[in-house]
Amino acid sequence: MKCKLSDICDYVKSKTTVDSLNKNNYISTENMLPNRGGIVEASALPAIGYTQKYLSNDVLVSNIRPYFKKIWFATKEGGCSNDVLVFRAKKGINPNYLYYVLSDDTFFNYSTATSKGTKMPRGDKTAIMSYEVEVKNYEEQLKIASVLEVLDKKIQLNNAINNNLQQQAQVLFKSFFVDYSKNSNEETYPTYLGEVPKSFDIKKMGDLPLLITDYVANGSFATLKDNVSLSPTPDYAYFIRNTDLKSGDFGVFVNKHFYDFLAKSALFGNEIIISNVGDVGSVFLCPILDKPMTLGNNVIMVRPKDETLNYYLYMWFKWFSGQGLIQGIKGGSAQPKFNKTDFRNLPTLVPPKGLLNDFHQIVSPMFKKISDKNCENKHLAALRDSLLPKLMNGEIDVSKVEL
């Protein structure tokens, strides 16, 4: 049976006080991840006294730039910004089923097509509620949701495993390189980074055995504009940007000619990538994908020649003292940024070779498992997204699915 979206759900308009919220339950478009990636913890709370309220089982959709496909099925109660639409299922509609109705590309395409504005389009709330939906009976709703939930729960489990592994790696880093320097009987000496054991060195990043490069290492902005064209259509190589690394979804490509032109910033996997414009200080390990890769703009790449430095420097900059040092070289007002020269001059704590090697041997399998889980999630998400429209339009029969 076809009906309008307004027939199966309502917009939630209730309010809650900001005082009742925390960074874990406040949702804005900034901490919603693209391509159905869910949410991350908010970086800050709003200054205003009241904000929209949501409950568990509500569906939250970012209303700014709908083509980013930011959506989350609420598993708790909290508040959200006015740029996030809160949908609540009506009687006779399963909340999980509603989530998958709104997760479908067809809905996001409709919302984008009917949005208002050009630079930062917003979904038209009236038009959205006129979106036509093929509504199944309640039992079919449950069956469709159950098929898709299996995939989403596996993705969530993999993410939980990865988060746990990352936390373990942080504990190990602290034990090897922070508590060691505090608790060791070894004589220490004062440095820019505090008291450190005499077996540890302080070196500039540029003096370490590694490559530091970026997109503009391949030529001037004018030359790059004339010689490089990006495409959303799959092609020879991925163009890896900060937003792609955040979402885990890689959808910008270059052809073989452009990839060869960008040879100075080719990626092979496991490089340290740091955002140096806008979202300064976001730190990632480059994934290993199914095509060649090249570095995007507004990020720098660090590739150690000594593999024992790789995970050490990644963690140093992502979670430990290196993050503060990055923020210390940040400049610019309208758009925060730092340059490669300042980055190369950053003082870095370098532990003795034996300690680095021991740490690398322990954490290397952990990061390999994280990489494998991320790869599995990519395949699971692709399977879910291909099944979703077929389940919704009845192309796949769910009559024999057992609940």
mmCIF file of C-alpha atoms in Angstrom, residues 37 44 59 89 100 105 111 127 139 141 179 226 236-238 257 262 317 339 348 363 376 384 388 397 402:
data_model
loop_
_atom_site.group_PDB
_atom_site.id
_atom_site.type_symbol
_atom_site.label_atom_id
_atom_site.label_comp_id
_atom_site.label_asym_id
_atom_site.label_seq_id
_atom_site.Cartn_x
_atom_site.Cartn_y
_atom_site.Cartn_z
ATOM 1 C CA GLY A 37 27.653 5.841 9.495
ATOM 2 C CA ALA A 44 30.798 20.626 22.259
ATOM 3 C CA VAL A 59 15.036 8.231 13.780
ATOM 4 C CA ALA A 89 6.877 6.046 14.059
ATOM 5 C CA TYR A 100 15.239 1.584 6.912
ATOM 6 C CA ASP A 105 18.797 6.035 -1.289
ATOM 7 C CA SER A 111 15.101 14.930 -0.056
ATOM 8 C CA ALA A 127 8.026 18.153 0.861
ATOM 9 C CA GLU A 139 4.735 -8.704 10.036
ATOM 10 C CA GLN A 141 7.936 -4.745 8.384
ATOM 11 C CA ASP A 179 54.503 5.436 32.743
ATOM 12 C CA ASP A 226 44.698 22.248 -14.844
ATOM 13 C CA TYR A 236 41.535 3.880 -11.592
ATOM 14 C CA ALA A 237 42.393 5.252 -8.118
ATOM 15 C CA TYR A 238 40.774 6.572 -4.940
ATOM 16 C CA HIS A 257 46.704 9.884 -15.952
ATOM 17 C CA LEU A 262 50.044 12.871 -8.362
ATOM 18 C CA PHE A 317 49.723 12.350 17.290
ATOM 19 C CA ASN A 339 51.979 24.134 7.234
ATOM 20 C CA THR A 348 58.974 14.467 19.041
ATOM 21 C CA VAL A 363 50.315 -3.721 18.631
ATOM 22 C CA GLU A 376 34.551 -6.485 6.492
ATOM 23 C CA ARG A 384 22.963 -3.938 3.241
ATOM 24 C CA LEU A 388 17.521 -2.432 1.218
ATOM 25 C CA ASP A 397 10.350 -12.217 -0.851
ATOM 26 C CA GLU A 402 11.533 -16.557 10.514
#
